[in-house]
PDB file of C-alpha atoms in Angstrom:
ATOM      1  CA  UNK V  19      30.645  -8.861  -8.626  1.00 66.00           C
ATOM      2  CA  UNK V  20      30.630  -6.202  -5.915  1.00 76.00           C
ATOM      3  CA  UNK V  21      32.111  -6.127  -2.456  1.00 84.00           C
ATOM      4  CA  UNK V  22      30.656  -6.722   0.992  1.00 90.00           C
ATOM      5  CA  UNK V  23      29.858  -3.485   2.768  1.00 92.00           C
ATOM      6  CA  UNK V  24      28.881  -3.130   6.411  1.00 93.00           C
ATOM      7  CA  UNK V  25      25.615  -1.255   6.670  1.00 91.00           C
ATOM      8  CA  UNK V  26      24.433  -1.278  10.279  1.00 91.00           C
ATOM      9  CA  UNK V  27      23.975  -3.395  13.363  1.00 92.00           C
ATOM     10  CA  UNK V  28      21.296  -6.054  13.285  1.00 91.00           C
ATOM     11  CA  UNK V  29      19.835  -4.691  16.515  1.00 91.00           C
ATOM     12  CA  UNK V  30      19.334  -1.301  14.874  1.00 91.00           C
ATOM     13  CA  UNK V  31      16.564  -2.864  12.791  1.00 93.00           C
ATOM     14  CA  UNK V  32      13.156  -3.606  14.237  1.00 93.00           C
ATOM     15  CA  UNK V  33      11.277  -6.641  13.061  1.00 92.00           C
ATOM     16  CA  UNK V  34       9.197  -5.777   9.993  1.00 92.00           C
ATOM     17  CA  UNK V  35      10.784  -2.362   9.608  1.00 93.00           C
ATOM     18  CA  UNK V  36      12.096  -1.112   6.252  1.00 95.00           C
ATOM     19  CA  UNK V  37      15.073   1.236   6.222  1.00 95.00           C
ATOM     20  CA  UNK V  38      16.767   3.097   3.417  1.00 94.00           C
ATOM     21  CA  UNK V  39      20.515   3.543   3.062  1.00 92.00           C
ATOM     22  CA  UNK V  40      22.767   5.038   0.425  1.00 90.00           C
ATOM     23  CA  UNK V  41      25.917   3.473  -1.018  1.00 88.00           C
ATOM     24  CA  UNK V  42      27.969   5.060  -3.779  1.00 83.00           C
ATOM     25  CA  UNK V  43      25.134   7.492  -4.439  1.00 80.00           C
ATOM     26  CA  UNK V  44      22.536   4.732  -4.879  1.00 87.00           C
ATOM     27  CA  UNK V  45      19.639   3.975  -2.591  1.00 91.00           C
ATOM     28  CA  UNK V  46      18.914   0.532  -1.164  1.00 95.00           C
ATOM     29  CA  UNK V  47      16.402  -0.825   1.300  1.00 97.00           C
ATOM     30  CA  UNK V  48      16.935  -3.312   4.091  1.00 96.00           C
ATOM     31  CA  UNK V  49      14.291  -5.038   6.146  1.00 96.00           C
ATOM     32  CA  UNK V  50      14.496  -7.341   9.099  1.00 94.00           C
ATOM     33  CA  UNK V  51      12.128 -10.282   9.239  1.00 93.00           C
ATOM     34  CA  UNK V  52      12.673 -12.301  12.378  1.00 89.00           C
ATOM     35  CA  UNK V  53      16.327 -13.273  12.488  1.00 89.00           C
ATOM     36  CA  UNK V  54      16.918 -12.555   8.816  1.00 92.00           C
ATOM     37  CA  UNK V  55      17.757  -9.306   7.046  1.00 96.00           C
ATOM     38  CA  UNK V  56      17.025  -8.645   3.379  1.00 97.00           C
ATOM     39  CA  UNK V  57      18.423  -6.021   1.059  1.00 97.00           C
ATOM     40  CA  UNK V  58      16.569  -4.955  -2.079  1.00 97.00           C
ATOM     41  CA  UNK V  59      15.904  -2.171  -4.553  1.00 96.00           C
ATOM     42  CA  UNK V  60      13.779   0.764  -3.350  1.00 96.00           C
ATOM     43  CA  UNK V  61      11.717   0.602  -6.552  1.00 96.00           C
ATOM     44  CA  UNK V  62       9.038  -1.897  -7.474  1.00 97.00           C
ATOM     45  CA  UNK V  63       9.938  -3.560 -10.784  1.00 97.00           C
ATOM     46  CA  UNK V  64       6.333  -3.272 -11.953  1.00 97.00           C
ATOM     47  CA  UNK V  65       5.829   0.505 -12.162  1.00 96.00           C
ATOM     48  CA  UNK V  66       8.480   1.938  -9.905  1.00 95.00           C
ATOM     49  CA  UNK V  67       6.438   2.209  -6.687  1.00 96.00           C
ATOM     50  CA  UNK V  68       8.419   3.326  -3.638  1.00 95.00           C
ATOM     51  CA  UNK V  69       8.917   0.190  -1.593  1.00 97.00           C
ATOM     52  CA  UNK V  70      10.145   2.003   1.490  1.00 95.00           C
ATOM     53  CA  UNK V  71       6.470   2.595   2.239  1.00 93.00           C
ATOM     54  CA  UNK V  72       5.569  -0.984   1.368  1.00 96.00           C
ATOM     55  CA  UNK V  73       4.428  -3.582   3.867  1.00 96.00           C
ATOM     56  CA  UNK V  74       6.402  -6.587   5.040  1.00 96.00           C
ATOM     57  CA  UNK V  75       4.154  -9.632   4.924  1.00 95.00           C
ATOM     58  CA  UNK V  76       4.545 -13.078   6.496  1.00 90.00           C
ATOM     59  CA  UNK V  77       6.875 -15.526   4.750  1.00 91.00           C
ATOM     60  CA  UNK V  78       9.417 -12.780   3.968  1.00 94.00           C
ATOM     61  CA  UNK V  79       7.405 -10.952   1.366  1.00 96.00           C
ATOM     62  CA  UNK V  80       6.899  -7.310   0.561  1.00 97.00           C
ATOM     63  CA  UNK V  81       3.772  -5.615  -0.774  1.00 97.00           C
ATOM     64  CA  UNK V  82       4.182  -2.609  -3.050  1.00 97.00           C
ATOM     65  CA  UNK V  83       2.014   0.346  -1.992  1.00 95.00           C
ATOM     66  CA  UNK V  84       1.237   1.390  -5.564  1.00 95.00           C
ATOM     67  CA  UNK V  85      -0.618  -1.608  -7.002  1.00 96.00           C
ATOM     68  CA  UNK V  86      -0.351  -4.213  -4.256  1.00 96.00           C
ATOM     69  CA  UNK V  87       2.057  -6.524  -6.061  1.00 98.00           C
ATOM     70  CA  UNK V  88       3.854  -8.895  -3.670  1.00 98.00           C
ATOM     71  CA  UNK V  89       7.442 -10.088  -4.044  1.00 98.00           C
ATOM     72  CA  UNK V  90       9.430 -12.789  -2.290  1.00 97.00           C
ATOM     73  CA  UNK V  91      12.411 -11.203  -0.580  1.00 97.00           C
ATOM     74  CA  UNK V  92      14.490 -14.379  -0.895  1.00 96.00           C
ATOM     75  CA  UNK V  93      14.695 -14.245  -4.648  1.00 96.00           C
ATOM     76  CA  UNK V  94      12.723 -11.184  -5.765  1.00 97.00           C
ATOM     77  CA  UNK V  95      10.133 -13.234  -7.648  1.00 98.00           C
ATOM     78  CA  UNK V  96       6.587 -11.839  -7.864  1.00 98.00           C
ATOM     79  CA  UNK V  97       4.164 -13.959  -5.856  1.00 97.00           C
ATOM     80  CA  UNK V  98       1.021 -11.888  -6.292  1.00 97.00           C
ATOM     81  CA  UNK V  99      -0.027  -9.906  -9.371  1.00 97.00           C
ATOM     82  CA  UNK V 100      -3.164  -8.017  -8.521  1.00 96.00           C
ATOM     83  CA  UNK V 101      -4.496  -7.413 -12.041  1.00 96.00           C
ATOM     84  CA  UNK V 102      -6.121  -9.929 -14.365  1.00 95.00           C
ATOM     85  CA  UNK V 103      -4.547 -11.006 -17.672  1.00 95.00           C
ATOM     86  CA  UNK V 104      -6.996  -8.682 -19.444  1.00 94.00           C
ATOM     87  CA  UNK V 105      -4.600  -5.846 -18.546  1.00 95.00           C
ATOM     88  CA  UNK V 106      -2.112  -7.361 -20.969  1.00 95.00           C
ATOM     89  CA  UNK V 107       1.439  -6.151 -21.040  1.00 95.00           C
ATOM     90  CA  UNK V 108       0.701  -3.440 -18.485  1.00 97.00           C
ATOM     91  CA  UNK V 109       0.432  -5.997 -15.657  1.00 96.00           C
ATOM     92  CA  UNK V 110       3.726  -7.710 -16.444  1.00 97.00           C
ATOM     93  CA  UNK V 111       6.568  -7.293 -14.012  1.00 97.00           C
ATOM     94  CA  UNK V 112      10.171  -8.279 -13.682  1.00 97.00           C
ATOM     95  CA  UNK V 113      11.744  -9.583 -10.477  1.00 98.00           C
ATOM     96  CA  UNK V 114      12.513  -7.308  -7.574  1.00 98.00           C
ATOM     97  CA  UNK V 115      16.237  -6.704  -7.442  1.00 97.00           C
ATOM     98  CA  UNK V 116      17.605  -8.324  -4.270  1.00 97.00           C
ATOM     99  CA  UNK V 117      21.152  -8.237  -2.926  1.00 96.00           C
ATOM    100  CA  UNK V 118      23.058 -10.797  -0.816  1.00 96.00           C
ATOM    101  CA  UNK V 119      23.165 -10.146   2.918  1.00 96.00           C
ATOM    102  CA  UNK V 120      25.610 -11.527   5.454  1.00 95.00           C
ATOM    103  CA  UNK V 121      25.096 -11.273   9.197  1.00 94.00           C
ATOM    104  CA  UNK V 122      28.319 -11.457  11.135  1.00 92.00           C
ATOM    105  CA  UNK V 123      29.024 -10.554  14.759  1.00 92.00           C
ATOM    106  CA  UNK V 124      25.791  -8.619  14.997  1.00 92.00           C
ATOM    107  CA  UNK V 125      26.510  -6.534  11.919  1.00 94.00           C
ATOM    108  CA  UNK V 126      24.688  -6.442   8.610  1.00 95.00           C
ATOM    109  CA  UNK V 127      26.840  -6.669   5.495  1.00 95.00           C
ATOM    110  CA  UNK V 128      25.436  -6.384   1.996  1.00 95.00           C
ATOM    111  CA  UNK V 129      26.964  -7.000  -1.388  1.00 93.00           C
ATOM    112  CA  UNK V 130      25.776  -4.440  -3.875  1.00 85.00           C
ATOM    113  CA  UNK V 131      26.583  -3.617  -7.448  1.00 76.00           C
ATOM    114  CA  UNK V 132      29.866  -2.023  -8.455  1.00 69.00           C
TER     115      UNK V 132
ATOM    116  CA  UNK S  26      11.483   2.795 -21.868  1.00 56.00           C
ATOM    117  CA  UNK S  27      14.027   4.592 -23.988  1.00 54.00           C
ATOM    118  CA  UNK S  28      17.037   6.116 -22.273  1.00 62.00           C
ATOM    119  CA  UNK S  29      16.058   9.570 -20.935  1.00 59.00           C
ATOM    120  CA  UNK S  30      16.850  12.281 -23.393  1.00 57.00           C
ATOM    121  CA  UNK S  31      17.683   9.864 -26.183  1.00 60.00           C
ATOM    122  CA  UNK S  32      16.117  12.162 -28.749  1.00 58.00           C
ATOM    123  CA  UNK S  33      18.801  14.834 -28.352  1.00 57.00           C
ATOM    124  CA  UNK S  34      21.743  13.023 -26.763  1.00 59.00           C
ATOM    125  CA  UNK S  35      23.441  12.523 -30.077  1.00 52.00           C
ATOM    126  CA  UNK S  36      23.921  16.260 -30.281  1.00 54.00           C
ATOM    127  CA  UNK S  37      26.475  16.136 -27.474  1.00 60.00           C
ATOM    128  CA  UNK S  38      26.393  16.897 -23.802  1.00 74.00           C
ATOM    129  CA  UNK S  39      25.451  20.400 -22.800  1.00 83.00           C
ATOM    130  CA  UNK S  40      25.565  21.735 -19.256  1.00 88.00           C
ATOM    131  CA  UNK S  41      22.091  22.136 -17.798  1.00 93.00           C
ATOM    132  CA  UNK S  42      22.226  24.100 -14.588  1.00 95.00           C
ATOM    133  CA  UNK S  43      18.561  23.389 -13.844  1.00 95.00           C
ATOM    134  CA  UNK S  44      19.431  19.698 -13.682  1.00 96.00           C
ATOM    135  CA  UNK S  45      22.827  20.059 -12.001  1.00 95.00           C
ATOM    136  CA  UNK S  46      21.416  21.927  -9.041  1.00 96.00           C
ATOM    137  CA  UNK S  47      18.784  19.341  -8.253  1.00 96.00           C
ATOM    138  CA  UNK S  48      21.318  16.533  -8.632  1.00 95.00           C
ATOM    139  CA  UNK S  49      23.449  18.323  -6.071  1.00 95.00           C
ATOM    140  CA  UNK S  50      20.423  18.437  -3.806  1.00 94.00           C
ATOM    141  CA  UNK S  51      20.287  14.642  -3.922  1.00 91.00           C
ATOM    142  CA  UNK S  52      17.712  13.980  -6.639  1.00 93.00           C
ATOM    143  CA  UNK S  53      18.272  10.830  -8.697  1.00 93.00           C
ATOM    144  CA  UNK S  54      17.260  12.544 -11.929  1.00 95.00           C
ATOM    145  CA  UNK S  55      17.082   9.363 -13.984  1.00 94.00           C
ATOM    146  CA  UNK S  56      14.725   7.811 -11.443  1.00 94.00           C
ATOM    147  CA  UNK S  57      12.683  10.980 -11.258  1.00 97.00           C
ATOM    148  CA  UNK S  58      12.277  11.103 -15.022  1.00 97.00           C
ATOM    149  CA  UNK S  59      11.181   7.466 -15.020  1.00 96.00           C
ATOM    150  CA  UNK S  60       8.596   8.273 -12.362  1.00 97.00           C
ATOM    151  CA  UNK S  61       7.373  11.376 -14.160  1.00 98.00           C
ATOM    152  CA  UNK S  62       7.037   9.625 -17.506  1.00 98.00           C
ATOM    153  CA  UNK S  63       4.985   6.852 -15.911  1.00 97.00           C
ATOM    154  CA  UNK S  64       2.810   9.278 -13.961  1.00 98.00           C
ATOM    155  CA  UNK S  65       2.299  11.539 -16.969  1.00 98.00           C
ATOM    156  CA  UNK S  66       1.529   8.575 -19.209  1.00 98.00           C
ATOM    157  CA  UNK S  67      -1.165   7.563 -16.743  1.00 97.00           C
ATOM    158  CA  UNK S  68      -2.767  10.996 -17.060  1.00 97.00           C
ATOM    159  CA  UNK S  69      -2.914  10.556 -20.809  1.00 98.00           C
ATOM    160  CA  UNK S  70      -4.362   7.025 -20.721  1.00 97.00           C
ATOM    161  CA  UNK S  71      -6.834   8.092 -18.060  1.00 97.00           C
ATOM    162  CA  UNK S  72      -7.955  10.985 -20.242  1.00 97.00           C
ATOM    163  CA  UNK S  73      -8.547   8.511 -23.050  1.00 98.00           C
ATOM    164  CA  UNK S  74     -10.407   5.947 -20.954  1.00 97.00           C
ATOM    165  CA  UNK S  75     -12.475   8.590 -19.166  1.00 97.00           C
ATOM    166  CA  UNK S  76     -13.742   9.659 -22.585  1.00 97.00           C
ATOM    167  CA  UNK S  77     -15.221   6.197 -23.031  1.00 97.00           C
ATOM    168  CA  UNK S  78     -16.543   6.074 -19.475  1.00 97.00           C
ATOM    169  CA  UNK S  79     -18.228   9.455 -19.830  1.00 96.00           C
ATOM    170  CA  UNK S  80     -19.910   8.339 -23.064  1.00 96.00           C
ATOM    171  CA  UNK S  81     -21.483   5.454 -21.177  1.00 96.00           C
ATOM    172  CA  UNK S  82     -22.919   7.487 -18.333  1.00 95.00           C
ATOM    173  CA  UNK S  83     -26.345   7.355 -19.906  1.00 93.00           C
ATOM    174  CA  UNK S  84     -29.951   7.829 -18.899  1.00 90.00           C
ATOM    175  CA  UNK S  85     -31.453  10.030 -16.235  1.00 88.00           C
ATOM    176  CA  UNK S  86     -29.040   8.857 -13.577  1.00 86.00           C
ATOM    177  CA  UNK S  87     -25.976   9.274 -15.731  1.00 86.00           C
ATOM    178  CA  UNK S  88     -26.824  12.761 -16.885  1.00 87.00           C
ATOM    179  CA  UNK S  89     -25.621  14.518 -13.731  1.00 88.00           C
ATOM    180  CA  UNK S  90     -22.504  12.395 -13.534  1.00 94.00           C
ATOM    181  CA  UNK S  91     -21.383  13.279 -17.041  1.00 93.00           C
ATOM    182  CA  UNK S  92     -20.441  16.797 -16.130  1.00 92.00           C
ATOM    183  CA  UNK S  93     -18.306  15.792 -13.156  1.00 93.00           C
ATOM    184  CA  UNK S  94     -16.592  13.066 -15.122  1.00 95.00           C
ATOM    185  CA  UNK S  95     -15.949  15.582 -17.869  1.00 95.00           C
ATOM    186  CA  UNK S  96     -14.196  17.905 -15.421  1.00 93.00           C
ATOM    187  CA  UNK S  97     -11.968  15.081 -14.210  1.00 95.00           C
ATOM    188  CA  UNK S  98     -11.316  13.946 -17.772  1.00 96.00           C
ATOM    189  CA  UNK S  99     -10.262  17.367 -19.057  1.00 95.00           C
ATOM    190  CA  UNK S 100      -8.189  18.121 -15.986  1.00 96.00           C
ATOM    191  CA  UNK S 101      -6.279  14.867 -16.429  1.00 96.00           C
ATOM    192  CA  UNK S 102      -5.349  16.065 -19.878  1.00 96.00           C
ATOM    193  CA  UNK S 103      -4.115  19.317 -18.349  1.00 96.00           C
ATOM    194  CA  UNK S 104      -1.975  17.258 -15.963  1.00 97.00           C
ATOM    195  CA  UNK S 105      -0.429  15.504 -18.931  1.00 97.00           C
ATOM    196  CA  UNK S 106       0.304  18.847 -20.579  1.00 95.00           C
ATOM    197  CA  UNK S 107       1.686  20.364 -17.397  1.00 96.00           C
ATOM    198  CA  UNK S 108       4.197  17.678 -16.522  1.00 97.00           C
ATOM    199  CA  UNK S 109       5.318  16.802 -20.048  1.00 97.00           C
ATOM    200  CA  UNK S 110       7.185  20.072 -20.276  1.00 96.00           C
ATOM    201  CA  UNK S 111       9.040  19.253 -17.056  1.00 97.00           C
ATOM    202  CA  UNK S 112      10.094  15.824 -18.350  1.00 98.00           C
ATOM    203  CA  UNK S 113      11.830  17.432 -21.299  1.00 97.00           C
ATOM    204  CA  UNK S 114      13.404  20.143 -19.148  1.00 96.00           C
ATOM    205  CA  UNK S 115      14.981  17.413 -17.043  1.00 97.00           C
ATOM    206  CA  UNK S 116      16.383  15.736 -20.137  1.00 96.00           C
ATOM    207  CA  UNK S 117      13.807  13.004 -20.478  1.00 96.00           C
ATOM    208  CA  UNK S 118      11.266  12.320 -23.151  1.00 96.00           C
ATOM    209  CA  UNK S 119       8.024  10.509 -23.798  1.00 97.00           C
ATOM    210  CA  UNK S 120       8.070   7.184 -25.645  1.00 97.00           C
ATOM    211  CA  UNK S 121       7.757   7.658 -29.364  1.00 96.00           C
ATOM    212  CA  UNK S 122       5.321   4.755 -29.566  1.00 97.00           C
ATOM    213  CA  UNK S 123       1.971   5.351 -27.890  1.00 96.00           C
ATOM    214  CA  UNK S 124       1.629   1.604 -27.238  1.00 96.00           C
ATOM    215  CA  UNK S 125       4.754   1.771 -25.126  1.00 96.00           C
ATOM    216  CA  UNK S 126       3.348   4.764 -23.292  1.00 97.00           C
ATOM    217  CA  UNK S 127       0.221   2.815 -22.345  1.00 96.00           C
ATOM    218  CA  UNK S 128       2.233  -0.157 -21.114  1.00 96.00           C
ATOM    219  CA  UNK S 129       4.471   1.864 -18.844  1.00 96.00           C
ATOM    220  CA  UNK S 130       1.745   4.108 -17.383  1.00 97.00           C
ATOM    221  CA  UNK S 131       1.770   4.192 -13.594  1.00 97.00           C
ATOM    222  CA  UNK S 132      -1.922   3.343 -13.348  1.00 97.00           C
ATOM    223  CA  UNK S 133      -3.991   0.543 -14.806  1.00 96.00           C
ATOM    224  CA  UNK S 134      -6.225   1.076 -17.815  1.00 96.00           C
ATOM    225  CA  UNK S 135      -9.573   2.440 -16.640  1.00 97.00           C
ATOM    226  CA  UNK S 136     -11.553  -0.028 -18.722  1.00 96.00           C
ATOM    227  CA  UNK S 137     -15.274   0.322 -19.249  1.00 97.00           C
ATOM    228  CA  UNK S 138     -16.835  -2.239 -16.874  1.00 97.00           C
ATOM    229  CA  UNK S 139     -19.032  -4.961 -18.349  1.00 96.00           C
ATOM    230  CA  UNK S 140     -22.000  -3.795 -16.231  1.00 96.00           C
ATOM    231  CA  UNK S 141     -21.611  -0.187 -17.355  1.00 96.00           C
ATOM    232  CA  UNK S 142     -25.370   0.409 -17.317  1.00 94.00           C
ATOM    233  CA  UNK S 143     -25.048   0.752 -13.553  1.00 94.00           C
ATOM    234  CA  UNK S 144     -23.442   4.180 -13.007  1.00 95.00           C
ATOM    235  CA  UNK S 145     -21.944   2.942  -9.724  1.00 96.00           C
ATOM    236  CA  UNK S 146     -19.791   0.505 -11.668  1.00 97.00           C
ATOM    237  CA  UNK S 147     -18.349   3.311 -13.769  1.00 97.00           C
ATOM    238  CA  UNK S 148     -17.855   5.490 -10.696  1.00 97.00           C
ATOM    239  CA  UNK S 149     -15.840   2.712  -9.055  1.00 97.00           C
ATOM    240  CA  UNK S 150     -13.493   2.602 -12.038  1.00 97.00           C
ATOM    241  CA  UNK S 151     -13.129   6.389 -11.907  1.00 97.00           C
ATOM    242  CA  UNK S 152     -12.454   6.296  -8.176  1.00 97.00           C
ATOM    243  CA  UNK S 153      -9.781   3.625  -8.497  1.00 96.00           C
ATOM    244  CA  UNK S 154      -8.035   5.630 -11.199  1.00 97.00           C
ATOM    245  CA  UNK S 155      -8.015   8.769  -9.061  1.00 97.00           C
ATOM    246  CA  UNK S 156      -6.690   6.880  -6.063  1.00 97.00           C
ATOM    247  CA  UNK S 157      -3.841   5.443  -8.100  1.00 97.00           C
ATOM    248  CA  UNK S 158      -3.022   8.936  -9.365  1.00 97.00           C
ATOM    249  CA  UNK S 159      -2.947  10.264  -5.806  1.00 97.00           C
ATOM    250  CA  UNK S 160      -0.492   7.579  -4.713  1.00 97.00           C
ATOM    251  CA  UNK S 161       1.682   8.224  -7.737  1.00 97.00           C
ATOM    252  CA  UNK S 162       1.846  12.022  -7.460  1.00 97.00           C
ATOM    253  CA  UNK S 163       2.381  11.797  -3.714  1.00 97.00           C
ATOM    254  CA  UNK S 164       5.453   9.676  -4.452  1.00 96.00           C
ATOM    255  CA  UNK S 165       6.690  12.354  -6.845  1.00 97.00           C
ATOM    256  CA  UNK S 166       6.118  15.024  -4.193  1.00 97.00           C
ATOM    257  CA  UNK S 167       8.054  12.990  -1.645  1.00 95.00           C
ATOM    258  CA  UNK S 168      10.943  12.448  -4.050  1.00 95.00           C
ATOM    259  CA  UNK S 169      11.247  16.163  -4.769  1.00 97.00           C
ATOM    260  CA  UNK S 170      10.266  17.962  -1.565  1.00 97.00           C
ATOM    261  CA  UNK S 171      13.033  20.347  -0.571  1.00 96.00           C
ATOM    262  CA  UNK S 172      15.203  19.222  -3.501  1.00 97.00           C
ATOM    263  CA  UNK S 173      13.501  20.088  -6.775  1.00 98.00           C
ATOM    264  CA  UNK S 174      11.102  23.010  -6.236  1.00 97.00           C
ATOM    265  CA  UNK S 175       9.825  23.164  -9.803  1.00 97.00           C
ATOM    266  CA  UNK S 176       8.859  19.513 -10.123  1.00 98.00           C
ATOM    267  CA  UNK S 177       7.462  19.594  -6.607  1.00 98.00           C
ATOM    268  CA  UNK S 178       5.312  22.622  -7.389  1.00 97.00           C
ATOM    269  CA  UNK S 179       3.855  21.078 -10.525  1.00 97.00           C
ATOM    270  CA  UNK S 180       3.317  17.682  -8.901  1.00 98.00           C
ATOM    271  CA  UNK S 181       1.592  19.122  -5.865  1.00 97.00           C
ATOM    272  CA  UNK S 182      -0.760  21.135  -8.060  1.00 97.00           C
ATOM    273  CA  UNK S 183      -1.717  17.971  -9.897  1.00 97.00           C
ATOM    274  CA  UNK S 184      -2.000  16.070  -6.634  1.00 98.00           C
ATOM    275  CA  UNK S 185      -4.390  18.647  -5.228  1.00 97.00           C
ATOM    276  CA  UNK S 186      -6.747  18.273  -8.166  1.00 96.00           C
ATOM    277  CA  UNK S 187      -6.560  14.481  -8.011  1.00 97.00           C
ATOM    278  CA  UNK S 188      -7.519  14.635  -4.336  1.00 97.00           C
ATOM    279  CA  UNK S 189     -10.506  16.771  -5.307  1.00 96.00           C
ATOM    280  CA  UNK S 190     -11.512  14.266  -7.984  1.00 96.00           C
ATOM    281  CA  UNK S 191     -11.341  11.431  -5.494  1.00 97.00           C
ATOM    282  CA  UNK S 192     -13.539  13.377  -3.089  1.00 96.00           C
ATOM    283  CA  UNK S 193     -16.127  14.006  -5.826  1.00 95.00           C
ATOM    284  CA  UNK S 194     -16.373  10.335  -6.731  1.00 95.00           C
ATOM    285  CA  UNK S 195     -16.475   9.279  -3.083  1.00 96.00           C
ATOM    286  CA  UNK S 196     -19.403  11.635  -2.586  1.00 95.00           C
ATOM    287  CA  UNK S 197     -21.242  10.286  -5.601  1.00 94.00           C
ATOM    288  CA  UNK S 198     -20.645   6.666  -4.642  1.00 95.00           C
ATOM    289  CA  UNK S 199     -20.987   6.714  -0.890  1.00 95.00           C
ATOM    290  CA  UNK S 200     -22.534  10.071   0.032  1.00 92.00           C
ATOM    291  CA  UNK S 201     -19.354  11.191   1.761  1.00 92.00           C
ATOM    292  CA  UNK S 202     -19.443  15.032   1.699  1.00 91.00           C
ATOM    293  CA  UNK S 203     -16.790  16.567  -0.536  1.00 91.00           C
ATOM    294  CA  UNK S 204     -17.718  20.223  -0.727  1.00 85.00           C
ATOM    295  CA  UNK S 205     -17.923  19.809  -4.480  1.00 85.00           C
ATOM    296  CA  UNK S 206     -19.207  22.750  -6.451  1.00 83.00           C
ATOM    297  CA  UNK S 207     -19.188  22.892 -10.211  1.00 84.00           C
ATOM    298  CA  UNK S 208     -16.135  24.329 -11.934  1.00 87.00           C
ATOM    299  CA  UNK S 209     -16.481  27.745 -13.571  1.00 86.00           C
ATOM    300  CA  UNK S 210     -16.256  25.988 -16.929  1.00 87.00           C
ATOM    301  CA  UNK S 211     -15.715  22.325 -17.927  1.00 88.00           C
ATOM    302  CA  UNK S 212     -12.241  21.084 -17.034  1.00 87.00           C
ATOM    303  CA  UNK S 213     -11.199  24.388 -15.494  1.00 87.00           C
ATOM    304  CA  UNK S 214      -8.103  22.973 -13.806  1.00 88.00           C
ATOM    305  CA  UNK S 215      -7.812  25.779 -11.251  1.00 89.00           C
ATOM    306  CA  UNK S 216      -4.289  24.704 -10.300  1.00 90.00           C
ATOM    307  CA  UNK S 217      -3.027  22.924 -13.370  1.00 88.00           C
ATOM    308  CA  UNK S 218      -4.032  25.145 -16.286  1.00 88.00           C
ATOM    309  CA  UNK S 219      -0.954  26.742 -17.770  1.00 83.00           C
ATOM    310  CA  UNK S 220      -2.738  29.754 -19.156  1.00 75.00           C
ATOM    311  CA  UNK S 221      -6.344  30.980 -19.018  1.00 67.00           C
ATOM    312  CA  UNK S 222      -6.488  31.207 -22.803  1.00 61.00           C
ATOM    313  CA  UNK S 223      -5.488  27.595 -23.342  1.00 58.00           C
TER     314      UNK S 223
END
């Protein structure tokens, strides 16, 4: 199930900024969008693009820099697949791995895998 | 993708200092292998698709483009050869099924466009493929800089040639100067060829 871990202060994150942190030797990304903070995998589920250099889009979405796929940070679901069905299995993607975030007393807590 | 190194794992774990030292430097070796397999697979699929693209650069206009496309095509094969060795050194392997390799490649299939009689259409496909390769190898360089000198060295050599390829196709498409001059021989791969006799 995983435990809640304090990561940083909310004010340490600028709006639209993506930051990387390490927990138990694994990398994670967090991004602040308005008053909300999201925690997710650093790797795009499509072809492993590095999302730390992705772009935060309106409506709490992130665009992968490798092929432009867009994922919803609430649930990790793909909302834009930039290649037509003619690309077959190659264009398929899973969901972006997202992790629960709790904001408490100005601190960001995330619950990651064991 | 199969688990990295699945082809030899059954033989038991052996210490590999070349892997241990980069792990200690902070490299997530499993992630790196995944990235390298995808990037290397893309070089192979690109080599294949460029063969078809080159065949369709026809007529007077296509004649001059053939040679440049041929250089890019052959050098992409060299990139595949160059990095494959590194994947196995790290304990990874290529998929045994070539269909799987195509599906996991880091870059989209460089399909022959329906309006292939216009050389510009083919050049746009070539350009997009090179630009994807640049993004991919730059990610590998960033993952390994200061941590894994061998992978970094190989990846940056490939990256340099991909940047050249992009510049060639940009020049052909948009007249943007690239400083292109023909290779000494087709597919020379000045930075990626493992040996001159190859």
